[in-house]
């Protein structure tokens, strides 16, 4: 999976849990919290949707890795690749 | 173990909180079943039919209304957490509501879903309190009301730091207490803040078809997520083993096992289910209950001159006594609800006029009379409650105009509440002690709903959501 594909996975999840947010202009390097109204309940949902849809586990100590789209991609892409056997 | 009757989570009660908890859990793949003793969902916010006419119970108005794009409020959180689109609830805003105090409502404060209206009314009626009122509003806005472990504080004391006129103090407390307080005279400040935001800073709305719309949406989500539901299927006992709930026993005697049990039926009511097997003493029943009169009218209330007010909170006495009445009912204060007076849009009106009045009531005064006395008391208090409430609405053209327009009436009492919801003491707002973290005497048994302490319909749903998240989903 490319990092851009990984960012899209996260954006798709955010689009479902926060349909009232405009996602057309999300800056990948800026913290998600600073660009839209996402609280701890929403971040928990991103984590749980990753598990539900993709079988990706994010332990609580790593939640900060999901701060921005870029950090999501850095953190999650290897996990996706590990799942599909491409290390 | 029978695999068919084992669940990841068993939920007791299909009210707003139980359904919301169920949606969260089922959405994330938990095997969930909701057990409901009644044949209808909704619990304290339900509906029933008599002679083909549908009556709402509970819901006067959905509190916490904010317009689209206002974020970070309870309504927005709820919609996101349950994956509900705003439009599905089809909420229509109130026209205006009032707090009317004095023998004929001489002192009246209007409020709408625009907080500036309320603020200007307070400043006009209580100019000396204007600064204090603004300081109070700031204190409310900055208070962390979602903390699950805040230390309790008296709301009366907190409000008196800013407001020195007892009339204004009582006028602020009256709606907040009537729409959510299980405690007499005072509230916990965190609860005051939640209610102040829900009623004044946010506002009132309602779907044209009432609470049914909300319940229909919740049920559809729950079903789509794969949740199971068993109606007319009450739980009579929770078996405990080594500090954990090991099984729930249904009225039929059937035994259901579950890794977790969430009970929405109230803290003392849940204790009783546990004690039914352990034989321990049960906690005290709550103290406050209510009656409500419902009149169905052959015309829109506007035709009687009652077309402006959505909700009116009234009190005729020098102080507002939010206490368990010594008589069966205390008609001195109460809440008028006219569901027709929401802004449903052009050509969308309720088919009939509805006029509802709620007053404080004493459960014991209603609980054990013989049927004939009960019916006679209902008739007597119906007239008394309506007479009291009418003083706070515009005068009618003639004294019998309301009776002439009335097609039928109904009334619920504390006895009705206990009969249909199982809540002890006819309680609507639960027990006086709240359990913010939803913990009980058993490790894997949690509370949600009124006794967890989030208030109103939106609060009830958020309670189910938070407890499902906190105790089950966050733990993986």
XYZ file of C-alpha atoms in Angstrom, chain A residues 16-22 36-42 44-45 48-49 51-53 60 63, chain B residues 24 26-29 69-72 76-77 80-81 83-85 462 465-466 469 473-474 476:
46
model
C -18.064 8.112 7.882
C -17.643 9.044 11.524
C -17.775 12.811 10.955
C -19.941 13.398 7.869
C -20.410 17.006 8.951
C -16.712 17.809 8.332
C -15.417 19.140 5.031
C -11.576 19.898 12.247
C -13.586 19.188 15.337
C -12.444 15.727 16.410
C -12.578 14.753 20.076
C -11.301 11.713 21.935
C -14.516 9.807 21.129
C -13.852 10.375 17.434
C -11.385 6.087 19.491
C -13.720 5.515 16.554
C -12.012 0.910 16.138
C -12.933 1.333 12.494
C -9.738 -2.760 13.492
C -13.220 -3.498 12.179
C -12.575 -2.773 8.508
C -3.554 2.992 23.223
C -2.865 6.855 19.545
C -22.341 0.980 19.377
C -23.279 -4.250 17.501
C -21.586 -1.860 15.070
C -18.208 -2.990 16.370
C -19.016 -6.645 16.013
C -22.471 22.982 11.487
C -22.471 23.788 15.205
C -19.961 21.215 16.380
C -18.694 19.761 19.602
C -23.291 16.297 17.249
C -21.408 13.714 19.306
C -21.459 10.820 14.980
C -21.206 8.013 17.470
C -23.632 7.114 12.537
C -26.938 8.930 12.233
C -27.387 11.633 9.620
C -24.932 9.568 25.215
C -22.733 5.326 24.181
C -20.238 6.336 26.882
C -17.236 2.763 24.987
C -15.154 -1.096 23.422
C -12.087 0.725 24.774
C -10.839 -4.237 22.977
